[in-house]
């Protein structure tokens, strides 16, 4: 039997069981035109082939990871009910599941007396965390590194809070000296610490920032939308692990189950270590909160309607992959990191590349040999295009030339930014294919750099 038929059989069985629970109700006559549905879906399936192959290990471009079959099936099962986790009125069972997953995710980070909920994305989760930060230290600034997700600057604007940008060191991590200077200079209420930033996957030095908190009073918000689950990877290097191990001392945290947690999009999560912040959310609803005196999740979240199916999918996935150090789930993350390390090693040994940022997690950034910022950018674009011809899909990443010069003084800084190559190795299956992936990148690189003319002529324009 094909994978698809096995999955469809499980889905049919479980939906039948669900329907049985409501079999006391009279049947509804539905006049559904399945012929039309089929014909539309055939057309849509055809349109959907116009995508990069996100599900395949040859795709290592953006932060896209296929949901695990259990998550897809559980989501579809829940769709029969389409619960709404705003209030118990709209989703009794799925709200219970959400509370349970929140408890487990909180424990993973050492938050035992906090509060939190799922959100529709990391952006909304960060918005809620910074909104609470602004309530707790009004008018003071939010500080985040220049490599922090751009969302923090935007959210600060939305919230009307001042924003201070902290420089990164040459590894892409927040520069602790620069942070100290900024704490002296500005009224900083909250420092956003990114564990696994979007560009490099780099880990900000949380332990050192906690030590600074003894001297300067500020809140710490950890944006672990990407990297949070790596707390389970017991094979992390000591200097990285240290920062995960002190997460329990921060004020709030964001992790995205739809990034590394095997979930379909629509699943972020915000956690607070101290549940007393809940009063900021206090409001009444004239429509809902009637069915029970128990906590309605809408009472502690900014979003109203939220997909109960997301909670059902995450709950089911966490039953299959409990959040355990050294468990199956952590082994999957470990394989991603191993694949990234192999890619970095290949780049390092190649004469066509001058630099690689060694991955803290599973993201690799590297740059081809070139004599100036604009030449390197140009070659990066060409390699990116050429890789796609070998079915290898990587990403481009614009970094400040200043960061580049800290590693290589001998290039002409004719532009403020350099476009480099970037790969996110989020799937454990990359490891199986890594030699083939490296071979294809090597071939594409040789095409661009060794056959000269054809490629060198193809110029891209850059904004500086
Ligand atoms: C992806 C990401 C975000 C934004 O989350 P979305 O789920 O895309 O809204 C924020 N911060 C970091 C570090 C991320 O990687």
Short mmCIF file of C-alpha atoms and ligand atoms in Angstrom, two decimals:
data_model
loop_
_atom_site.label_atom_id
_atom_site.label_comp_id
_atom_site.label_asym_id
_atom_site.label_seq_id
_atom_site.Cartn_x
_atom_site.Cartn_y
_atom_site.Cartn_z
CA UNK A 1 0.00 0.00 0.00
CA UNK A 2 1.20 3.48 -0.76
CA UNK A 3 1.89 5.99 2.01
CA UNK A 4 -1.10 7.94 0.80
CA UNK A 5 -3.54 5.02 1.08
CA UNK A 6 -2.26 4.20 4.56
CA UNK A 7 -2.80 7.79 5.64
CA UNK A 8 -6.25 7.99 4.04
CA UNK A 9 -7.29 4.77 5.78
CA UNK A 10 -6.23 6.13 9.18
CA UNK A 11 -8.05 9.38 8.50
CA UNK A 12 -11.23 7.57 7.47
CA UNK A 13 -11.17 5.38 10.57
CA UNK A 14 -10.62 8.26 12.94
CA UNK A 15 -13.26 10.49 11.31
CA UNK A 16 -15.76 7.64 11.50
CA UNK A 17 -15.01 7.34 15.21
CA UNK A 18 -15.49 11.07 15.69
CA UNK A 19 -18.81 11.02 13.81
CA UNK A 20 -20.02 8.19 15.99
CA UNK A 21 -19.81 10.54 18.96
CA UNK A 22 -22.51 12.71 17.38
CA UNK A 23 -24.67 9.94 15.92
CA UNK A 24 -27.64 10.80 18.15
CA UNK A 25 -28.33 13.84 15.93
CA UNK A 26 -30.49 13.60 12.80
CA UNK A 27 -28.53 13.48 9.59
CA UNK A 28 -28.21 16.68 7.58
CA UNK A 29 -28.94 16.52 3.90
CA UNK A 30 -26.05 18.17 2.10
CA UNK A 31 -26.22 18.85 -1.55
CA UNK A 32 -22.51 18.83 -2.23
CA UNK A 33 -21.40 18.77 -5.84
CA UNK A 34 -18.43 16.41 -5.56
CA UNK A 35 -17.97 16.37 -9.34
CA UNK A 36 -17.31 20.09 -9.28
CA UNK A 37 -15.04 19.73 -6.23
CA UNK A 38 -12.97 17.13 -8.00
CA UNK A 39 -12.60 19.12 -11.15
CA UNK A 40 -11.60 22.28 -9.25
CA UNK A 41 -9.12 20.37 -7.11
CA UNK A 42 -7.49 18.80 -10.16
CA UNK A 43 -6.96 22.28 -11.51
CA UNK A 44 -5.66 23.54 -8.16
CA UNK A 45 -3.28 20.58 -7.82
CA UNK A 46 -1.85 21.55 -11.16
CA UNK A 47 -1.45 25.17 -10.07
CA UNK A 48 0.23 24.08 -6.81
CA UNK A 49 3.05 22.44 -8.71
CA UNK A 50 4.20 26.02 -9.25
CA UNK A 51 6.22 25.91 -6.01
CA UNK A 52 9.67 25.03 -4.85
CA UNK A 53 9.78 21.45 -3.50
CA UNK A 54 9.64 22.53 0.16
CA UNK A 55 9.03 18.96 1.32
CA UNK A 56 12.23 17.58 -0.26
CA UNK A 57 15.72 17.55 1.29
CA UNK A 58 17.01 19.26 -1.89
CA UNK A 59 15.11 22.33 -0.72
CA UNK A 60 17.28 24.10 1.86
CA UNK A 61 16.31 27.67 1.17
CA UNK A 62 13.94 29.44 3.53
CA UNK A 63 12.68 28.32 6.93
CA UNK A 64 10.14 25.86 5.56
CA UNK A 65 9.70 22.45 7.10
CA UNK A 66 7.02 19.94 6.15
CA UNK A 67 4.51 19.11 8.87
CA UNK A 68 4.77 15.56 10.16
CA UNK A 69 2.01 13.21 8.88
CA UNK A 70 0.55 13.02 12.38
CA UNK A 71 0.14 16.80 12.42
CA UNK A 72 -1.50 16.87 8.98
CA UNK A 73 -3.87 14.01 9.81
CA UNK A 74 -4.81 15.38 13.22
CA UNK A 75 -5.46 18.79 11.66
CA UNK A 76 -7.75 17.23 9.04
CA UNK A 77 -9.54 15.18 11.68
CA UNK A 78 -10.19 18.32 13.73
CA UNK A 79 -11.52 20.03 10.60
CA UNK A 80 -14.66 17.87 10.86
CA UNK A 81 -15.52 19.98 13.92
CA UNK A 82 -13.51 23.14 13.12
CA UNK A 83 -13.22 24.19 16.77
CA UNK A 84 -12.32 27.74 17.81
CA UNK A 85 -9.97 28.07 20.76
CA UNK A 86 -11.07 31.60 21.56
CA UNK A 87 -13.43 30.29 24.25
CA UNK A 88 -14.60 27.00 25.66
CA UNK A 89 -17.91 27.88 24.00
CA UNK A 90 -16.21 27.23 20.65
CA UNK A 91 -13.76 24.45 21.40
CA UNK A 92 -13.96 22.47 24.61
CA UNK A 93 -11.72 19.50 23.81
CA UNK A 94 -9.22 21.48 21.72
CA UNK A 95 -8.85 24.12 24.47
CA UNK A 96 -8.03 21.34 26.92
CA UNK A 97 -5.41 20.06 24.46
CA UNK A 98 -3.97 23.55 24.13
CA UNK A 99 -3.66 23.89 27.91
CA UNK A 100 -1.89 20.56 28.02
CA UNK A 101 0.62 21.38 25.29
CA UNK A 102 1.29 24.76 26.89
CA UNK A 103 2.07 23.01 30.16
CA UNK A 104 4.53 20.67 28.44
CA UNK A 105 6.22 23.36 26.37
CA UNK A 106 6.49 25.55 29.49
CA UNK A 107 8.13 22.70 31.40
CA UNK A 108 10.59 22.19 28.57
CA UNK A 109 11.82 25.75 29.21
CA UNK A 110 11.61 25.52 33.01
CA UNK A 111 8.55 27.78 33.34
CA UNK A 112 6.55 26.03 36.06
CA UNK A 113 4.35 28.82 37.30
CA UNK A 114 3.73 30.86 34.20
CA UNK A 115 1.06 31.41 31.62
CA UNK A 116 0.91 31.30 27.86
CA UNK A 117 -1.00 30.17 24.80
CA UNK A 118 -0.70 29.28 21.17
CA UNK A 119 -0.90 32.06 18.59
CA UNK A 120 -1.34 32.09 14.86
CA UNK A 121 2.33 33.00 14.34
CA UNK A 122 5.65 33.98 15.85
CA UNK A 123 4.91 37.58 14.91
CA UNK A 124 1.71 37.70 16.96
CA UNK A 125 3.45 35.84 19.80
CA UNK A 126 6.26 38.44 19.82
CA UNK A 127 3.69 41.24 19.59
CA UNK A 128 1.98 39.97 22.74
CA UNK A 129 5.27 39.56 24.60
CA UNK A 130 6.45 43.08 23.74
CA UNK A 131 3.01 44.51 24.48
CA UNK A 132 3.26 43.04 27.99
CA UNK A 133 6.88 44.27 28.20
CA UNK A 134 5.63 47.79 27.41
CA UNK A 135 2.92 47.50 30.07
CA UNK A 136 5.43 46.34 32.67
CA UNK A 137 8.04 49.00 31.86
CA UNK A 138 6.12 51.80 30.22
CA UNK A 139 7.85 54.19 27.85
CA UNK A 140 11.19 52.44 28.11
CA UNK A 141 12.83 51.14 24.96
CA UNK A 142 12.90 47.69 23.42
CA UNK A 143 16.45 46.65 22.48
CA UNK A 144 17.20 43.91 19.96
CA UNK A 145 20.19 43.02 17.85
CA UNK A 146 20.55 44.11 14.24
CA UNK A 147 20.23 40.44 13.31
CA UNK A 148 17.07 40.00 15.41
CA UNK A 149 13.97 39.42 13.29
CA UNK A 150 12.82 42.68 11.67
CA UNK A 151 9.46 42.12 13.35
CA UNK A 152 10.77 43.55 16.67
CA UNK A 153 11.45 46.96 15.20
CA UNK A 154 8.05 46.98 13.50
CA UNK A 155 6.21 45.77 16.60
CA UNK A 156 7.91 48.46 18.72
CA UNK A 157 6.58 51.02 16.25
CA UNK A 158 3.09 49.54 16.41
CA UNK A 159 3.23 49.68 20.21
CA UNK A 160 4.68 53.20 20.20
CA UNK A 161 7.79 52.09 22.10
CA UNK A 162 11.29 53.40 21.36
CA UNK A 163 13.59 50.86 19.71
CA UNK A 164 17.35 50.51 20.18
CA UNK A 165 19.41 48.41 17.77
CA UNK A 166 22.34 46.49 19.24
CA UNK A 167 25.25 45.56 16.97
CA UNK A 168 26.21 41.96 16.35
CA UNK A 169 29.65 40.47 16.68
CA UNK A 170 31.37 38.82 13.70
CA UNK A 171 29.54 35.55 14.43
CA UNK A 172 26.10 37.12 14.12
CA UNK A 173 25.45 37.08 17.88
CA UNK A 174 24.47 40.11 19.96
CA UNK A 175 27.60 42.07 20.93
CA UNK A 176 27.62 42.20 24.72
CA UNK A 177 29.92 45.25 24.90
CA UNK A 178 27.66 47.18 22.60
CA UNK A 179 24.66 46.14 24.71
CA UNK A 180 26.39 47.36 27.88
CA UNK A 181 27.13 50.73 26.28
CA UNK A 182 23.52 51.03 25.15
CA UNK A 183 22.21 50.17 28.62
CA UNK A 184 24.34 53.07 29.93
CA UNK A 185 23.14 55.43 27.24
CA UNK A 186 19.39 54.69 26.88
CA UNK A 187 16.40 53.85 29.06
CA UNK A 188 16.06 50.22 27.98
CA UNK A 189 13.09 48.38 29.48
CA UNK A 190 13.39 45.08 27.62
CA UNK A 191 16.17 43.27 25.84
CA UNK A 192 15.11 40.85 23.13
CA UNK A 193 17.50 37.91 23.13
CA UNK A 194 17.32 35.79 19.99
CA UNK A 195 18.20 32.13 20.38
CA UNK A 196 18.62 31.11 16.77
CA UNK A 197 18.34 34.25 14.65
CA UNK A 198 16.73 34.06 11.26
CA UNK A 199 19.80 34.92 9.21
CA UNK A 200 22.59 32.91 10.83
CA UNK A 201 20.75 30.74 13.33
CA UNK A 202 23.15 32.37 15.80
CA UNK A 203 22.63 32.25 19.55
CA UNK A 204 22.75 35.52 21.53
CA UNK A 205 24.74 35.19 24.80
CA UNK A 206 21.78 34.86 27.18
CA UNK A 207 23.91 33.87 30.16
CA UNK A 208 26.00 37.05 29.88
CA UNK A 209 22.87 39.14 29.36
CA UNK A 210 21.37 37.67 32.54
CA UNK A 211 24.52 38.75 34.39
CA UNK A 212 24.07 42.27 33.01
CA UNK A 213 20.52 42.27 34.35
CA UNK A 214 22.02 42.21 37.86
CA UNK A 215 23.59 45.60 37.11
CA UNK A 216 20.90 47.19 34.98
CA UNK A 217 17.27 46.52 35.60
CA UNK A 218 15.51 45.28 32.47
CA UNK A 219 13.15 42.57 31.29
CA UNK A 220 14.37 39.79 29.04
CA UNK A 221 12.27 38.48 26.20
CA UNK A 222 13.66 35.46 24.38
CA UNK A 223 12.74 35.13 20.72
CA UNK A 224 13.26 31.43 20.16
CA UNK A 225 10.69 31.24 17.36
CA UNK A 226 13.26 29.35 15.31
CA UNK A 227 15.67 27.82 17.80
CA UNK A 228 13.58 27.05 20.90
CA UNK A 229 13.25 23.31 20.39
CA UNK A 230 17.04 22.89 20.31
CA UNK A 231 16.91 23.03 24.11
CA UNK A 232 16.18 19.30 23.75
CA UNK A 233 19.34 18.60 21.75
CA UNK A 234 21.80 17.33 24.33
CA UNK A 235 24.58 17.19 21.74
CA UNK A 236 24.81 20.98 21.41
CA UNK A 237 28.25 22.43 21.99
CA UNK A 238 28.82 23.54 25.56
CA UNK A 239 29.12 27.24 24.69
CA UNK A 240 25.70 27.13 22.97
CA UNK A 241 23.96 24.85 25.44
CA UNK A 242 24.84 27.17 28.33
CA UNK A 243 22.50 29.82 26.95
CA UNK A 244 19.59 27.41 26.54
CA UNK A 245 20.09 26.17 30.06
CA UNK A 246 19.28 29.51 31.67
CA UNK A 247 16.06 30.24 29.78
CA UNK A 248 14.03 29.63 32.93
CA UNK A 249 15.24 32.98 34.32
CA UNK A 250 13.78 35.14 31.55
CA UNK A 251 10.42 36.95 31.57
CA UNK A 252 8.89 35.79 28.31
CA UNK A 253 9.60 33.53 25.38
CA UNK A 254 8.32 32.81 21.90
CA UNK A 255 8.68 29.50 20.09
CA UNK A 256 7.10 28.55 16.77
CA UNK A 257 5.77 25.00 16.52
CA UNK A 258 5.27 25.80 12.82
CA UNK A 259 9.04 26.28 12.40
CA UNK A 260 10.81 23.32 14.02
CA UNK A 261 7.84 21.71 15.78
CA UNK A 262 6.53 19.72 12.78
CA UNK A 263 3.32 21.78 12.52
CA UNK A 264 1.50 23.34 9.57
CA UNK A 265 1.47 27.16 9.48
CA UNK A 266 -0.72 28.89 11.98
CA UNK A 267 1.03 27.71 15.12
CA UNK A 268 3.15 30.03 17.25
CA UNK A 269 3.42 30.15 21.02
CA UNK A 270 4.07 32.82 23.66
CA UNK A 271 4.98 32.01 27.26
CA UNK A 272 5.43 34.18 30.34
CA UNK A 273 7.37 32.95 33.35
CA UNK A 274 5.16 34.86 35.80
CA UNK A 275 1.43 34.38 35.49
CA UNK A 276 0.68 37.62 37.33
CA UNK A 277 1.05 39.46 34.01
CA UNK A 278 -2.35 37.97 33.03
CA UNK A 279 -4.17 41.00 34.44
CA UNK A 280 -3.01 43.06 31.47
CA UNK A 281 -5.17 40.86 29.28
CA UNK A 282 -8.27 41.34 31.45
CA UNK A 283 -11.43 42.12 29.53
CA UNK A 284 -14.96 40.86 29.27
CA UNK A 285 -16.74 39.50 26.25
CA UNK A 286 -20.47 40.08 25.81
CA UNK A 287 -20.69 37.10 23.44
CA UNK A 288 -18.59 34.34 24.88
CA UNK A 289 -17.13 32.97 28.14
CA UNK A 290 -20.59 31.67 29.16
CA UNK A 291 -20.24 27.93 28.95
CA UNK A 292 -17.79 27.49 31.81
CA UNK A 293 -16.17 29.16 34.79
CA UNK A 294 -12.90 27.53 33.72
CA UNK A 295 -10.28 29.65 31.94
CA UNK A 296 -11.26 30.54 28.39
CA UNK A 297 -8.06 30.98 26.36
CA UNK A 298 -9.45 34.17 24.84
CA UNK A 299 -9.19 35.72 28.30
CA UNK A 300 -5.40 35.50 28.12
CA UNK A 301 -4.73 36.19 24.46
CA UNK A 302 -4.99 39.16 22.11
CA UNK A 303 -6.32 37.21 19.15
CA UNK A 304 -9.99 36.23 19.30
CA UNK A 305 -10.71 33.34 16.94
CA UNK A 306 -7.85 30.86 16.76
CA UNK A 307 -7.69 27.49 15.03
CA UNK A 308 -8.52 24.75 17.52
CA UNK A 309 -7.19 22.39 14.86
CA UNK A 310 -3.69 23.82 15.46
CA UNK A 311 -3.87 22.76 19.09
CA UNK A 312 -5.20 19.31 18.10
CA UNK A 313 -2.36 18.84 15.60
CA UNK A 314 0.29 19.95 18.08
CA UNK A 315 -1.18 17.83 20.87
CA UNK A 316 -1.18 14.73 18.65
CA UNK A 317 2.36 15.40 17.47
CA UNK A 318 3.61 15.78 21.02
CA UNK A 319 2.01 12.43 21.92
CA UNK A 320 4.05 10.84 19.12
CA UNK A 321 7.16 12.92 19.85
CA UNK A 322 7.26 13.82 23.55
CA UNK A 323 9.50 16.80 24.36
CA UNK A 324 12.32 14.80 25.86
CA UNK A 325 16.05 15.46 25.87
CA UNK A 326 17.69 12.69 23.92
CA UNK A 327 14.32 11.48 22.53
CA UNK A 328 13.26 10.86 18.90
CA UNK A 329 12.35 14.46 18.35
CA UNK A 330 15.70 15.72 19.61
CA UNK A 331 17.49 13.21 17.36
CA UNK A 332 15.73 14.71 14.37
CA UNK A 333 17.05 18.16 15.35
CA UNK A 334 20.50 16.71 15.89
CA UNK A 335 20.51 15.31 12.35
CA UNK A 336 19.68 18.76 10.97
CA UNK A 337 22.66 20.20 12.81
CA UNK A 338 24.93 17.41 11.62
CA UNK A 339 23.87 18.05 8.03
CA UNK A 340 24.60 21.76 8.50
CA UNK A 341 28.04 20.98 9.91
CA UNK A 342 28.82 18.77 6.92
CA UNK A 343 27.77 21.50 4.53
CA UNK A 344 29.96 24.01 6.42
CA UNK A 345 32.90 21.61 6.23
CA UNK A 346 32.44 21.19 2.50
CA UNK A 347 32.34 24.97 2.01
CA UNK A 348 35.45 25.42 4.13
CA UNK A 349 37.40 22.94 2.06
CA UNK A 350 36.36 24.46 -1.25
CA UNK A 351 38.73 26.84 -3.04
CA UNK A 352 35.80 28.71 -4.55
CA UNK A 353 34.53 29.95 -1.21
CA UNK A 354 36.27 32.41 1.10
CA UNK A 355 34.19 32.29 4.19
CA UNK A 356 31.60 30.36 6.14
CA UNK A 357 29.82 31.17 9.37
CA UNK A 358 30.02 27.96 11.34
CA UNK A 359 26.47 27.03 12.33
CA UNK A 360 25.36 27.40 15.96
CA UNK A 361 22.27 25.44 14.93
CA UNK A 362 21.32 24.21 11.45
CA UNK A 363 21.68 27.33 9.29
CA UNK A 364 24.81 27.87 7.20
CA UNK A 365 25.87 31.19 5.65
CA UNK A 366 28.81 31.39 3.28
CA UNK A 367 30.32 33.50 0.55
CA UNK A 368 32.12 32.84 -2.72
CA UNK A 369 35.59 34.14 -3.46
CA UNK A 370 35.61 37.66 -4.86
CA UNK A 371 37.60 40.86 -4.65
CA UNK A 372 34.84 43.30 -3.74
CA UNK A 373 31.49 43.42 -1.98
CA UNK A 374 29.61 43.85 -5.25
CA UNK A 375 31.52 41.09 -7.03
CA UNK A 376 30.84 38.62 -4.22
CA UNK A 377 27.15 39.58 -4.27
CA UNK A 378 27.01 39.10 -8.00
CA UNK A 379 28.60 35.66 -7.86
CA UNK A 380 26.27 34.65 -4.99
CA UNK A 381 23.24 35.50 -7.15
CA UNK A 382 24.65 33.46 -10.02
CA UNK A 383 25.40 30.43 -7.84
CA UNK A 384 21.92 30.64 -6.35
CA UNK A 385 20.40 30.53 -9.86
CA UNK A 386 22.75 27.80 -11.06
CA UNK A 387 22.05 25.56 -8.02
CA UNK A 388 18.34 25.66 -8.92
CA UNK A 389 19.24 24.17 -12.29
CA UNK A 390 20.58 21.16 -10.37
CA UNK A 391 17.34 21.05 -8.31
CA UNK A 392 19.13 22.41 -5.24
CA UNK A 393 17.29 25.34 -3.70
CA UNK A 394 19.26 27.55 -1.34
CA UNK A 395 18.71 31.14 -0.19
CA UNK A 396 20.43 34.52 -0.42
CA UNK A 397 21.21 36.69 2.58
CA UNK A 398 22.29 40.33 2.65
CA UNK A 399 24.68 41.09 5.49
CA UNK A 400 26.38 44.37 6.43
CA UNK A 401 29.79 44.57 4.75
CA UNK A 402 31.13 45.70 8.14
CA UNK A 403 30.47 42.18 9.50
CA UNK A 404 32.25 40.69 6.53
CA UNK A 405 35.31 42.90 6.95
CA UNK A 406 35.74 41.62 10.48
CA UNK A 407 36.60 38.27 8.90
CA UNK A 408 38.27 39.45 5.68
CA UNK A 409 40.02 42.83 5.50
CA UNK A 410 41.28 42.23 1.99
CA UNK A 411 38.15 42.93 0.00
CA UNK A 412 37.03 46.22 -1.50
CA UNK A 413 34.00 47.50 0.44
CA UNK A 414 32.34 49.14 -2.56
CA UNK A 415 28.88 48.48 -1.10
CA UNK A 416 27.40 48.62 2.43
CA UNK A 417 25.95 45.16 2.05
CA UNK A 418 27.18 41.85 0.72
CA UNK A 419 24.81 39.19 -0.54
CA UNK A 420 25.92 35.77 0.68
CA UNK A 421 24.54 32.26 0.29
CA UNK A 422 22.42 30.76 3.04
CA UNK A 423 20.93 27.33 3.70
CA UNK A 424 18.44 26.18 6.35
CA UNK A 425 18.79 22.46 6.91
CA UNK A 426 15.59 21.93 8.88
CA UNK A 427 14.80 18.39 7.77
CA UNK A 428 16.53 15.36 9.30
CA UNK A 429 16.55 13.84 5.79
CA UNK A 430 19.11 16.42 4.64
CA UNK A 431 21.68 14.26 6.37
CA UNK A 432 20.95 11.27 4.12
CA UNK A 433 21.36 13.43 1.01
CA UNK A 434 24.13 15.75 2.20
CA UNK A 435 26.91 14.34 0.00
CA UNK A 436 24.71 14.61 -3.07
CA UNK A 437 23.67 18.13 -2.06
CA UNK A 438 27.32 19.19 -1.65
CA UNK A 439 28.26 17.62 -4.99
CA UNK A 440 25.55 19.52 -6.79
CA UNK A 441 26.47 22.81 -5.09
CA UNK A 442 30.09 22.16 -6.03
CA UNK A 443 29.14 21.59 -9.66
CA UNK A 444 26.94 24.70 -9.80
CA UNK A 445 29.71 26.76 -8.21
CA UNK A 446 32.29 25.47 -10.69
CA UNK A 447 29.94 26.32 -13.58
CA UNK A 448 29.73 29.90 -12.34
CA UNK A 449 33.32 30.49 -11.28
CA UNK A 450 35.36 28.42 -13.66
CA UNK A 451 33.58 28.78 -16.98
CA UNK A 452 33.93 32.57 -16.75
CA UNK A 453 32.27 34.78 -19.32
CA UNK A 454 28.72 33.48 -19.55
CA UNK A 455 28.10 34.05 -15.92
CA UNK A 456 30.36 36.96 -15.16
CA UNK A 457 28.40 39.10 -17.61
CA UNK A 458 25.12 38.56 -15.87
CA UNK A 459 24.97 41.52 -13.52
CA UNK A 460 22.56 42.31 -10.76
CA UNK A 461 22.02 45.78 -9.41
CA UNK A 462 22.31 46.48 -5.71
CA UNK A 463 20.93 49.08 -3.44
CA UNK A 464 23.46 50.34 -0.96
C1 LIG B 1 10.25 33.23 11.94
C2 LIG B 1 10.69 34.11 13.01
C3 LIG B 1 9.86 35.12 13.52
C4 LIG B 1 8.51 35.43 12.92
O1 LIG B 1 7.62 34.39 13.13
P1 LIG B 1 6.43 34.05 12.10
O2 LIG B 1 5.90 32.77 12.63
O3 LIG B 1 7.03 33.96 10.74
O4 LIG B 1 5.44 35.16 12.20
C5 LIG B 1 10.32 35.87 14.58
N1 LIG B 1 11.55 35.65 15.10
C6 LIG B 1 12.38 34.69 14.63
C7 LIG B 1 13.72 34.51 15.25
C8 LIG B 1 11.98 33.89 13.56
O5 LIG B 1 12.82 32.98 13.07
#
